[in-house]
Short mmCIF file of N, CA and C in Angstrom, two decimals:
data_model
loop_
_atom_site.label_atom_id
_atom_site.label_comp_id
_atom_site.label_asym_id
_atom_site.label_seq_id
_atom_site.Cartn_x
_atom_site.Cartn_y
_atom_site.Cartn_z
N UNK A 83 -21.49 40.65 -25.68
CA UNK A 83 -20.39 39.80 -26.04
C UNK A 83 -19.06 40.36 -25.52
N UNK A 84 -18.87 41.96 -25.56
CA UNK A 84 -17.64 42.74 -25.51
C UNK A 84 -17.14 42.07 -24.06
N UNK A 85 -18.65 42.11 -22.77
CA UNK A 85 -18.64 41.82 -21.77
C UNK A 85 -18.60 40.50 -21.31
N UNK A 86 -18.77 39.28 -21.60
CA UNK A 86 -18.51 38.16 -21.56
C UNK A 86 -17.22 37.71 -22.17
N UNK A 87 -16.30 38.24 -22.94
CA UNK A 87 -14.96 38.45 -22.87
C UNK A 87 -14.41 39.36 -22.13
N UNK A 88 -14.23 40.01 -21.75
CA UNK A 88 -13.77 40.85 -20.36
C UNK A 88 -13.40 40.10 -18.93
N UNK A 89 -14.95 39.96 -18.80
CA UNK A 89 -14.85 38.52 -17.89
C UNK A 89 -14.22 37.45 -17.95
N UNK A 90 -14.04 36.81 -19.43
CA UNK A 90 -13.25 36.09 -19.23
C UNK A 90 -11.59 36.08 -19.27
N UNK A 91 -11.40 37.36 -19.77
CA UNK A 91 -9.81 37.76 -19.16
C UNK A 91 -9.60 38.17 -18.63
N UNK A 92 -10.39 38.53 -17.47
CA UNK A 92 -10.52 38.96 -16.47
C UNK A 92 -9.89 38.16 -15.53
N UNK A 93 -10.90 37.07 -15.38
CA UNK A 93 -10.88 35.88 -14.35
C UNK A 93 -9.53 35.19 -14.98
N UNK A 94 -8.91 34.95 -16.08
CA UNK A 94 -7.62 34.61 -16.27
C UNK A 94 -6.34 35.23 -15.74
N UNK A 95 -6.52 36.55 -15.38
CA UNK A 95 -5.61 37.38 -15.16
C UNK A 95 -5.62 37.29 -13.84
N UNK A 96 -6.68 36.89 -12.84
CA UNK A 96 -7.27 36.88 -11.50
C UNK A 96 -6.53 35.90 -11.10
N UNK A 97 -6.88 34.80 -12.05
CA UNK A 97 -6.05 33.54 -11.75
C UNK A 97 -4.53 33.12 -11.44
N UNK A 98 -3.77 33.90 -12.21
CA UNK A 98 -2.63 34.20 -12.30
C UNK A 98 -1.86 34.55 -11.40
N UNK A 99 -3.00 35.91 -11.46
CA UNK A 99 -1.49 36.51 -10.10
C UNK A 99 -2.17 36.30 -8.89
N UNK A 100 -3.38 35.63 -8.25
CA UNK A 100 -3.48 35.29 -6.90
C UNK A 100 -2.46 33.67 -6.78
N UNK A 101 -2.65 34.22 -5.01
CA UNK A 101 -2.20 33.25 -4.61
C UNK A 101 -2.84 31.91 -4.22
N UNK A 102 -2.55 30.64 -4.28
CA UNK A 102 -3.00 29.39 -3.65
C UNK A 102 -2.77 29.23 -2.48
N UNK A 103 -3.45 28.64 -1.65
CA UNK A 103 -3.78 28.26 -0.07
C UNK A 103 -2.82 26.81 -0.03
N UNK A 104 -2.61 26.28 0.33
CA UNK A 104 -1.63 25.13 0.81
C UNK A 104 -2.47 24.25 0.51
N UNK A 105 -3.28 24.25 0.68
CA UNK A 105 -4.54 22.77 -0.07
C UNK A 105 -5.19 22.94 -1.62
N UNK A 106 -5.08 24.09 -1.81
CA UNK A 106 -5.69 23.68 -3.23
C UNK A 106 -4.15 23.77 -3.90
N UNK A 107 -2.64 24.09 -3.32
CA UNK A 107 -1.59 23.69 -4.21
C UNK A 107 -1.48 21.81 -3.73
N UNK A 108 -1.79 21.46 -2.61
CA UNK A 108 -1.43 20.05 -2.56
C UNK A 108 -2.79 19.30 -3.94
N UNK A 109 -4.02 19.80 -3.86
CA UNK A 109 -4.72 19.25 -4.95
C UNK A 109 -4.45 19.25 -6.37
N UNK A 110 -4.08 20.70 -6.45
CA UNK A 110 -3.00 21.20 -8.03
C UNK A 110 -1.69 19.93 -8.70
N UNK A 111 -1.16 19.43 -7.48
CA UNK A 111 -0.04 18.29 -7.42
C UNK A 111 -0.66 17.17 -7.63
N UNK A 112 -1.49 16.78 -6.94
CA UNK A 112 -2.29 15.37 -6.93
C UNK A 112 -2.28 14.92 -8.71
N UNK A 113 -2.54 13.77 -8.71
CA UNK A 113 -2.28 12.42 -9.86
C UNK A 113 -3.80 13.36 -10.55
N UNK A 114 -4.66 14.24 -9.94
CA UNK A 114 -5.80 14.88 -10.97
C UNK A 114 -5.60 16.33 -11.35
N UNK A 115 -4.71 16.79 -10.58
CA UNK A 115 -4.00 18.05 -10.94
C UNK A 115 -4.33 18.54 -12.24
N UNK A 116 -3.48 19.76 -11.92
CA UNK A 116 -2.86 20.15 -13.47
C UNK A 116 -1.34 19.98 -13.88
N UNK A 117 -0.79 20.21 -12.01
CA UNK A 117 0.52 19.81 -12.39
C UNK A 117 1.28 18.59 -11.57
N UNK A 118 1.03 17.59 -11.63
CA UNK A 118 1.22 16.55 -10.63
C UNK A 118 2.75 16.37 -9.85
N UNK A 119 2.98 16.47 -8.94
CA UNK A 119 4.20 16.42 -8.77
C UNK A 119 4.48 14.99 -9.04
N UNK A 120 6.09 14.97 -8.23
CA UNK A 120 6.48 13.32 -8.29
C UNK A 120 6.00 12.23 -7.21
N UNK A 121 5.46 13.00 -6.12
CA UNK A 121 4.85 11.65 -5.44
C UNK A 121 3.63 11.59 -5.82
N UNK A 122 2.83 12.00 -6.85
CA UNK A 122 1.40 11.70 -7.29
C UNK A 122 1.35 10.20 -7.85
N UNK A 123 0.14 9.77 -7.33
CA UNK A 123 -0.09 8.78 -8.42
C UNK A 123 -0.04 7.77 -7.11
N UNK A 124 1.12 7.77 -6.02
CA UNK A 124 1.42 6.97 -4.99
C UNK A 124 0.45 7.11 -4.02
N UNK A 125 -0.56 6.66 -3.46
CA UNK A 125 -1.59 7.15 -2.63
C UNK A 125 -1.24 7.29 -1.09
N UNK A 126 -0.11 6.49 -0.71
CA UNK A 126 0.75 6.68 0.70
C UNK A 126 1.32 7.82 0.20
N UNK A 127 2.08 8.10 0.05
CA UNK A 127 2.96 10.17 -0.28
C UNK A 127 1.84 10.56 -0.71
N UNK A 128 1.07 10.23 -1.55
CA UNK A 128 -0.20 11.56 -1.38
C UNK A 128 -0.73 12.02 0.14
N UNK A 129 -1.30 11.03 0.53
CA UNK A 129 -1.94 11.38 2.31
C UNK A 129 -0.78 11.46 2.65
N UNK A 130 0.30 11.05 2.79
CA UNK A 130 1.35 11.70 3.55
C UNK A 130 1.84 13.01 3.62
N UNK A 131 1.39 13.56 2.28
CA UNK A 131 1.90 15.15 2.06
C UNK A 131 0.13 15.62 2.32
N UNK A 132 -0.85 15.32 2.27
CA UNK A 132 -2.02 15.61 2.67
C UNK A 132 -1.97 16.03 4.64
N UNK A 133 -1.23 14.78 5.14
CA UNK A 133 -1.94 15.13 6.25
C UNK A 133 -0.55 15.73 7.00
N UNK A 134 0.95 15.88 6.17
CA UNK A 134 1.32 16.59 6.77
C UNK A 134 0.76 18.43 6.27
N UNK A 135 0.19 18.49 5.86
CA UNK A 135 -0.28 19.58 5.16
C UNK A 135 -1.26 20.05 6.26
N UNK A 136 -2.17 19.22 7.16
CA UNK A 136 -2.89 19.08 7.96
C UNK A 136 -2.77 19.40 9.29
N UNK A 137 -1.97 18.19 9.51
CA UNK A 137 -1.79 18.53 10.83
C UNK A 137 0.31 18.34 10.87
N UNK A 138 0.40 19.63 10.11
CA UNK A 138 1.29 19.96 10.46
C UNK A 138 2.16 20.60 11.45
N UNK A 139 2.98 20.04 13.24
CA UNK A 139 3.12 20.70 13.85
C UNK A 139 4.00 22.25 13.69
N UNK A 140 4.16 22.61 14.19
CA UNK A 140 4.87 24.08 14.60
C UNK A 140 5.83 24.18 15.19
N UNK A 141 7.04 24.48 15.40
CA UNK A 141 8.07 24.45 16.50
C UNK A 141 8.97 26.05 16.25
N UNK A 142 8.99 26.58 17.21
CA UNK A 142 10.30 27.84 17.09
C UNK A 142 10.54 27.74 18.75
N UNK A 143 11.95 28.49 18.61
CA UNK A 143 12.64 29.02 19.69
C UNK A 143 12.47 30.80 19.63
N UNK A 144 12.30 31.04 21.15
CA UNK A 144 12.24 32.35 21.65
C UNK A 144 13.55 32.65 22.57
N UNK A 145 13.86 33.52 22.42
CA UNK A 145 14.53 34.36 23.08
C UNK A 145 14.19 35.27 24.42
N UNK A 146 14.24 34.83 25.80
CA UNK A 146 13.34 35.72 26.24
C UNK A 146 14.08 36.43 27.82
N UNK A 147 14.50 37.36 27.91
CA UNK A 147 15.15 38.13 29.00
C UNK A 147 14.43 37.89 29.93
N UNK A 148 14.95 37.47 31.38
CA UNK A 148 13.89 37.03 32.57
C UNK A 148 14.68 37.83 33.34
N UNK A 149 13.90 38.24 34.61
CA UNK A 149 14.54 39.08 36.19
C UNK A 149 14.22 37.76 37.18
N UNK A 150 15.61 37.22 37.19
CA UNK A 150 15.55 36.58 38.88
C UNK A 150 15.64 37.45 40.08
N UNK A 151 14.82 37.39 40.38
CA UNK A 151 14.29 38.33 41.83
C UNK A 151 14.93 37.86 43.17
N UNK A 152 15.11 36.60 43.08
CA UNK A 152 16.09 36.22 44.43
C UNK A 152 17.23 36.55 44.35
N UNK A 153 17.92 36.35 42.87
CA UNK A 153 19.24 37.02 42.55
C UNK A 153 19.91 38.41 42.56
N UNK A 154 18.42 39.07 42.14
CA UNK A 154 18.06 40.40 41.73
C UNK A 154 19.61 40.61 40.82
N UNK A 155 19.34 39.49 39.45
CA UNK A 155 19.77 39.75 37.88
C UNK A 155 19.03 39.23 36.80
N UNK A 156 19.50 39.69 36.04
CA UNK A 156 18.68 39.04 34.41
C UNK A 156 19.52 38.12 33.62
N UNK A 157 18.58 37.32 32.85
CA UNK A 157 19.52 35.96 32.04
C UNK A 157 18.67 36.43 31.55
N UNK A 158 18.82 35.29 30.29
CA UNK A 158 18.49 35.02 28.95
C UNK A 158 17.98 33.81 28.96
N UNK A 159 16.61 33.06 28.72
CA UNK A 159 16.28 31.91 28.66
C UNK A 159 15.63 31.68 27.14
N UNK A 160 16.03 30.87 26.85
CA UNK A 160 15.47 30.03 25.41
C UNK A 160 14.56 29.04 25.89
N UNK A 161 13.70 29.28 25.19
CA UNK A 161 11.83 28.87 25.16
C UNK A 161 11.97 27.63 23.70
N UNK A 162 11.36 26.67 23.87
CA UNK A 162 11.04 26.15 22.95
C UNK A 162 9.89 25.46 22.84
N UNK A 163 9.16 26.37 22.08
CA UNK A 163 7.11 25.97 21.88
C UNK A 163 7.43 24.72 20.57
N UNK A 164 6.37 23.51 20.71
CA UNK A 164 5.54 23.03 20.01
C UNK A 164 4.54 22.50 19.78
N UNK A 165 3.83 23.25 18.81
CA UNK A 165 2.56 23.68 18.81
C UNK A 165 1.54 22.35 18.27
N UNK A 166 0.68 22.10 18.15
CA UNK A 166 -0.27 21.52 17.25
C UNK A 166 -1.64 21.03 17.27
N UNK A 167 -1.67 22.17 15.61
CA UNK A 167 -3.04 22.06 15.23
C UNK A 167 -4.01 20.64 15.15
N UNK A 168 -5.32 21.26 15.42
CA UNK A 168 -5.93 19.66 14.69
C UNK A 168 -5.85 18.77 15.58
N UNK A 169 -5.12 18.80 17.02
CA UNK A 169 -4.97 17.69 17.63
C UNK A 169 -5.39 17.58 19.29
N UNK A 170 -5.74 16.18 19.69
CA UNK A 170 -6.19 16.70 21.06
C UNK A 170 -5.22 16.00 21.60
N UNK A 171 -5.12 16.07 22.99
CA UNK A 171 -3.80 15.87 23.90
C UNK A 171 -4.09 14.39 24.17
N UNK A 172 -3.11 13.23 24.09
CA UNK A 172 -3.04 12.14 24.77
C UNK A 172 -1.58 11.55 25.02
N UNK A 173 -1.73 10.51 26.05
CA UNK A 173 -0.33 9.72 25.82
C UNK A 173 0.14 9.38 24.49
N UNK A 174 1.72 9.52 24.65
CA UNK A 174 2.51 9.08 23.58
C UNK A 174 2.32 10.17 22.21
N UNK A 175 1.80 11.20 22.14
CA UNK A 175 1.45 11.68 21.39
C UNK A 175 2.93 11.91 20.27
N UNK A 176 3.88 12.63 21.08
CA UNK A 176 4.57 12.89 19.89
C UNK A 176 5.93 12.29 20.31
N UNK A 177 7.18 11.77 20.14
CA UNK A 177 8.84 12.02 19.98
C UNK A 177 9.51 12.73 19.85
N UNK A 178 10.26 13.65 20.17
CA UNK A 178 11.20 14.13 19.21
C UNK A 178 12.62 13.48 19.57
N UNK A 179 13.52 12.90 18.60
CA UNK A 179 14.69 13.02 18.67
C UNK A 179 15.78 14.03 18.45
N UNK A 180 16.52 14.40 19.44
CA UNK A 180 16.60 16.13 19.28
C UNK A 180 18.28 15.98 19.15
N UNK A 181 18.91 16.68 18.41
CA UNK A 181 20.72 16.99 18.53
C UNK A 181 20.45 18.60 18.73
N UNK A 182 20.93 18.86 20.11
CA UNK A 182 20.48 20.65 20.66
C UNK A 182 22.39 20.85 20.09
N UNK A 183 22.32 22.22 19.86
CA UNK A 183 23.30 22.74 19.47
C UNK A 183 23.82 23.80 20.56
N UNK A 184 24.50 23.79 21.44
CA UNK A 184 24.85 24.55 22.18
C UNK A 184 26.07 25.62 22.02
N UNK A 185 26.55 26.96 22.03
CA UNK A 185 27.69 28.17 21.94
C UNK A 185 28.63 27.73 23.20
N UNK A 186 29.70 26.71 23.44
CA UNK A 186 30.00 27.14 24.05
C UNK A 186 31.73 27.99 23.87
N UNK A 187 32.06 28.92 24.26
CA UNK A 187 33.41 29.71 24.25
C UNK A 187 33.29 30.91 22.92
N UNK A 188 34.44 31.42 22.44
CA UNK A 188 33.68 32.13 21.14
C UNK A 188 33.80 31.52 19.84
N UNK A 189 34.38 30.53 19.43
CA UNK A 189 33.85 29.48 18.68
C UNK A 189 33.27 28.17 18.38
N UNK A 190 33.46 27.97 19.61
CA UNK A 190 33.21 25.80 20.04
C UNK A 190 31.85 25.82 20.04
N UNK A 191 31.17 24.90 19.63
CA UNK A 191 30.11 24.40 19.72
C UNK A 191 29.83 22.89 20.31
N UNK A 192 28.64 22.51 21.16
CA UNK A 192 28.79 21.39 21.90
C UNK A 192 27.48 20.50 21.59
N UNK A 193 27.20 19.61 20.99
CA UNK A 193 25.88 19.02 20.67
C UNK A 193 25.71 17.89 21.62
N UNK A 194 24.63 18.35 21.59
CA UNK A 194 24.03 16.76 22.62
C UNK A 194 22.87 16.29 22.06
N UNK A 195 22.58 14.70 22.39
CA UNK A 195 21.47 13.99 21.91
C UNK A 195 20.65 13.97 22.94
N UNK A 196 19.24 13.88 22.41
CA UNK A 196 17.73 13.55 23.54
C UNK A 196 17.24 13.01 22.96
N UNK A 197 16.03 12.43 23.55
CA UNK A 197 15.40 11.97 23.09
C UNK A 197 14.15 12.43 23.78
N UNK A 198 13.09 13.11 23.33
CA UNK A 198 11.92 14.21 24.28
C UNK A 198 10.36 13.54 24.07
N UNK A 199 9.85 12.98 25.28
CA UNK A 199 8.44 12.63 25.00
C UNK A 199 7.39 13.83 24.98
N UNK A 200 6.37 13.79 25.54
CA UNK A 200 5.36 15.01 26.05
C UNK A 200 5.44 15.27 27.85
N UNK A 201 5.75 14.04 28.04
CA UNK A 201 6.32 13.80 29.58
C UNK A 201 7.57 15.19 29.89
N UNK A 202 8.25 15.42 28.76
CA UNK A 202 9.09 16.17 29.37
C UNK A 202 8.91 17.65 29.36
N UNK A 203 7.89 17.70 28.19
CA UNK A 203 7.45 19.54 28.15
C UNK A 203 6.65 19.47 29.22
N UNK A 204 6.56 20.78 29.34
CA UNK A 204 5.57 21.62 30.44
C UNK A 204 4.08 21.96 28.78
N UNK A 205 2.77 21.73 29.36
CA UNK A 205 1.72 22.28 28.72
C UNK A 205 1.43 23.88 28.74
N UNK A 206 1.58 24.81 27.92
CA UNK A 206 1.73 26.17 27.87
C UNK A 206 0.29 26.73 27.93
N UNK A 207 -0.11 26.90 29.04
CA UNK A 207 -1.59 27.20 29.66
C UNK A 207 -1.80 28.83 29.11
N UNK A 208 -1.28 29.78 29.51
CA UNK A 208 -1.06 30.82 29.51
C UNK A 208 -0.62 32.34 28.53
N UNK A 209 0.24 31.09 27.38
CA UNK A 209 0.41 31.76 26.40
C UNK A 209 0.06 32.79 25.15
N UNK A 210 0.30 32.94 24.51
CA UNK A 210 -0.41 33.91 23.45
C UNK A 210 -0.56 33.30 22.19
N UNK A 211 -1.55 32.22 22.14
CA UNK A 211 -1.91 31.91 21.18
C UNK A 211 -2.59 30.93 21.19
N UNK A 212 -3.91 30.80 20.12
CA UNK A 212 -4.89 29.94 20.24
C UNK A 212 -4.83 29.06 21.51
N UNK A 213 -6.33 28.57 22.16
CA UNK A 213 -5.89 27.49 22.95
C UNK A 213 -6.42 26.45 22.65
N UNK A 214 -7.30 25.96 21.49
CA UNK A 214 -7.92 24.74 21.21
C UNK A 214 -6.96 23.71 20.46
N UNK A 215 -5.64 24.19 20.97
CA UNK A 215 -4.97 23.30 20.61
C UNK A 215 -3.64 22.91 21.19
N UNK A 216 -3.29 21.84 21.82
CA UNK A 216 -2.27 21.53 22.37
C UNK A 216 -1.34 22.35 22.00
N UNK A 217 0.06 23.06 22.81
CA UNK A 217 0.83 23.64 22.76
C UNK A 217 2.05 23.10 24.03
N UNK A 218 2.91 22.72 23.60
CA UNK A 218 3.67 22.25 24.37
C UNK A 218 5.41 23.40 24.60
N UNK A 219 5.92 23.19 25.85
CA UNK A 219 7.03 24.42 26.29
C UNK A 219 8.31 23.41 27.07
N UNK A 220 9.71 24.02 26.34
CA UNK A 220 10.34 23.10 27.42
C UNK A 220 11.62 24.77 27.36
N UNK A 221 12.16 25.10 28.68
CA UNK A 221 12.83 25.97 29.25
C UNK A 221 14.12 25.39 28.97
N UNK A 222 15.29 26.11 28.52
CA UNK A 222 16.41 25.63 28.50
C UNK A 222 17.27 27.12 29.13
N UNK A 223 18.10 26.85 30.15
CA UNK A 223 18.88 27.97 30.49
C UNK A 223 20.09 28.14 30.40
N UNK A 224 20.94 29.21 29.99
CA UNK A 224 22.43 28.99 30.29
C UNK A 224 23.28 27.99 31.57
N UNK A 225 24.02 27.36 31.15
CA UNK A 225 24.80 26.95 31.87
C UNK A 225 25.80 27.40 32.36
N UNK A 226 26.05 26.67 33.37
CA UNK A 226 27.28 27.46 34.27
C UNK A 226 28.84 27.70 33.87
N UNK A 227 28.99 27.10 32.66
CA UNK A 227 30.11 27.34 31.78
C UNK A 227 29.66 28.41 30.71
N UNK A 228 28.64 29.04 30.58
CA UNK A 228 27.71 30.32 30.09
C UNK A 228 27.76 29.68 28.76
N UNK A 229 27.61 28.46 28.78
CA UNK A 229 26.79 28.08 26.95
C UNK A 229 25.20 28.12 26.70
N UNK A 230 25.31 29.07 25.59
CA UNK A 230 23.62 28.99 25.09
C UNK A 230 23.47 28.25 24.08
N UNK A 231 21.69 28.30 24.09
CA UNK A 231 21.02 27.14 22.83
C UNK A 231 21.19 28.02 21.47
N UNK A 232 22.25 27.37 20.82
CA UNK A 232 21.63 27.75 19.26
C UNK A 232 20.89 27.35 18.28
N UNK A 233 20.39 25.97 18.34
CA UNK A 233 19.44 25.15 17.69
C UNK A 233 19.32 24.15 17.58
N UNK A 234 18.14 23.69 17.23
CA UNK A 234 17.92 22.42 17.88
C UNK A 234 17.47 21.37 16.32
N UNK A 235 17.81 20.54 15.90
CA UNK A 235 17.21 19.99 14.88
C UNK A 235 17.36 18.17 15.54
N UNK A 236 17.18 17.74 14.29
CA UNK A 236 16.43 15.58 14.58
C UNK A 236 15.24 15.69 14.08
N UNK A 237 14.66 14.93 14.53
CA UNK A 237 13.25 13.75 13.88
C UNK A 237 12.08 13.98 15.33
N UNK A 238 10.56 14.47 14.87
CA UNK A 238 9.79 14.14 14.96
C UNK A 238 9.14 13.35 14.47
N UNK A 239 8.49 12.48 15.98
CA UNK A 239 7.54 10.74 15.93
C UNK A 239 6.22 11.52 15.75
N UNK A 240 5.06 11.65 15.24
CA UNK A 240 3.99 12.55 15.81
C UNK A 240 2.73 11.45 15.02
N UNK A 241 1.82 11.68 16.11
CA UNK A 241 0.55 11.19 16.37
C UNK A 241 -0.29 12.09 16.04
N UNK A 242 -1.34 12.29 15.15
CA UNK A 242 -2.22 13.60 15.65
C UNK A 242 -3.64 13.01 16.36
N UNK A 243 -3.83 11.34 16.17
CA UNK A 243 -4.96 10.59 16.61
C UNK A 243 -3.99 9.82 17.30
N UNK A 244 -4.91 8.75 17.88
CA UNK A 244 -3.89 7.52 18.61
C UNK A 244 -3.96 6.37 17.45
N UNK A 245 -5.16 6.34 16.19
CA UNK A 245 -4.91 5.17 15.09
C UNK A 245 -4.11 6.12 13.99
N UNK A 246 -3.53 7.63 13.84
CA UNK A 246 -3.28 7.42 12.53
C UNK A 246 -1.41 8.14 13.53
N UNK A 247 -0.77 7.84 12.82
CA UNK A 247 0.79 7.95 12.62
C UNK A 247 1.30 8.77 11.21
N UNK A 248 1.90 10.32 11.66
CA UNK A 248 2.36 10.74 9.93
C UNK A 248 4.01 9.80 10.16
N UNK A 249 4.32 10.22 9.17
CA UNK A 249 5.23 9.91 9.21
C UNK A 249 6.82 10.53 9.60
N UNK A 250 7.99 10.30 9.45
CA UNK A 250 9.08 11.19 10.76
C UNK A 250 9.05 12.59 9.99
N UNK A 251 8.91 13.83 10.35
CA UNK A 251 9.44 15.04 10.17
C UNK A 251 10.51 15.32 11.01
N UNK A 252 11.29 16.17 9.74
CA UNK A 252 13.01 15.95 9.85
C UNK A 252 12.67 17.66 10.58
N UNK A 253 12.92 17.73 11.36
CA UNK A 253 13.40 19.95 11.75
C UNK A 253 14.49 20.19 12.08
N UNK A 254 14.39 21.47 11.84
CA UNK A 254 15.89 22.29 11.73
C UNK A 254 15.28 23.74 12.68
N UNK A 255 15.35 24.01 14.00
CA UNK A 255 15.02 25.01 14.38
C UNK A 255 16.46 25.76 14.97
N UNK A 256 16.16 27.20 14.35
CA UNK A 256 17.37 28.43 14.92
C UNK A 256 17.05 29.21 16.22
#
């Protein structure tokens, strides 16, 4: 008996202080939960927070020192990967509507609007990281007035099939 209570405060205490995986907290939320959030109960925001949970893309900026060899000098080029899981490559796949944030002088800042298909990245063949999954690259370099990228945020359109559509994810990348 001593031992079948043990165990069971055991496994309470286990419970506690581990951590949850991103899917069994989106199930924890769900309308069967224990703790339902506020879009439970709605079965569109449920799969919507389901499958952004899923096939949630990835996006960061790199920083990356290059040697132009014809120049024989070095810049600074900003890399911008996005990644995604879960998904195979087709037309139209994703949007982004982008406001890039550019440095230019030592306080001014200069924003510009895009609008970016898959047409405009380069496919990142080569890289360091998984390849069973689309990974997309677009190069941005100083300009000749020496403004750099400081970040890029707007609205991703994203497809992860050609029948299902999540819905817009808002990003904020530094």
């Amino acid at each position: 008996m001593l031992g079948l209570t043990l165990l069971i405060v055991a496994g309470a205490v286990s419970l506690y202080y581990t951590r949850e995986n991103p899917l069994e907290q989106w199930l924890r939320n769900t309308r069967f939960g224990t703790r339902p959030a506020a879009w439970a109960g709605d079965l569109e925001q449920e799969l919507d927070e389901l499958y952004c949970l899923l096939y949630q893309p990835r996006m960061r900026l790199e920083r990356k020192d290059t040697w132009n060899h014809r120049l024989n000098t070095r810049y600074t080029a900003v890399w911008l990967y996005v990644e995604f899981p879960a998904a195979e490559r087709f037309p139209g796949m994703f949007t982004l509507d982008a406001t890039e944030v550019w440095r230019a002088g030592l306080w001014g800042n200069v924003r510009q609007q895009n609008v970016w298909t898959e047409k405009d990245f380069e496919l990142d063949i080569g890289g360091r990281h998984r390849h069973d999954r689309p990974v997309y690259r677009r190069v941005f370099h100083t300009s000749h007035e020496g403004e750099n990228l400081r970040s890029i945020s707007g609205t991703l359109h994203y497809r992860p099939f050609p029948d299902l559509t999540l819905s817009p994810i808002e990003i904020e990348i530094r």
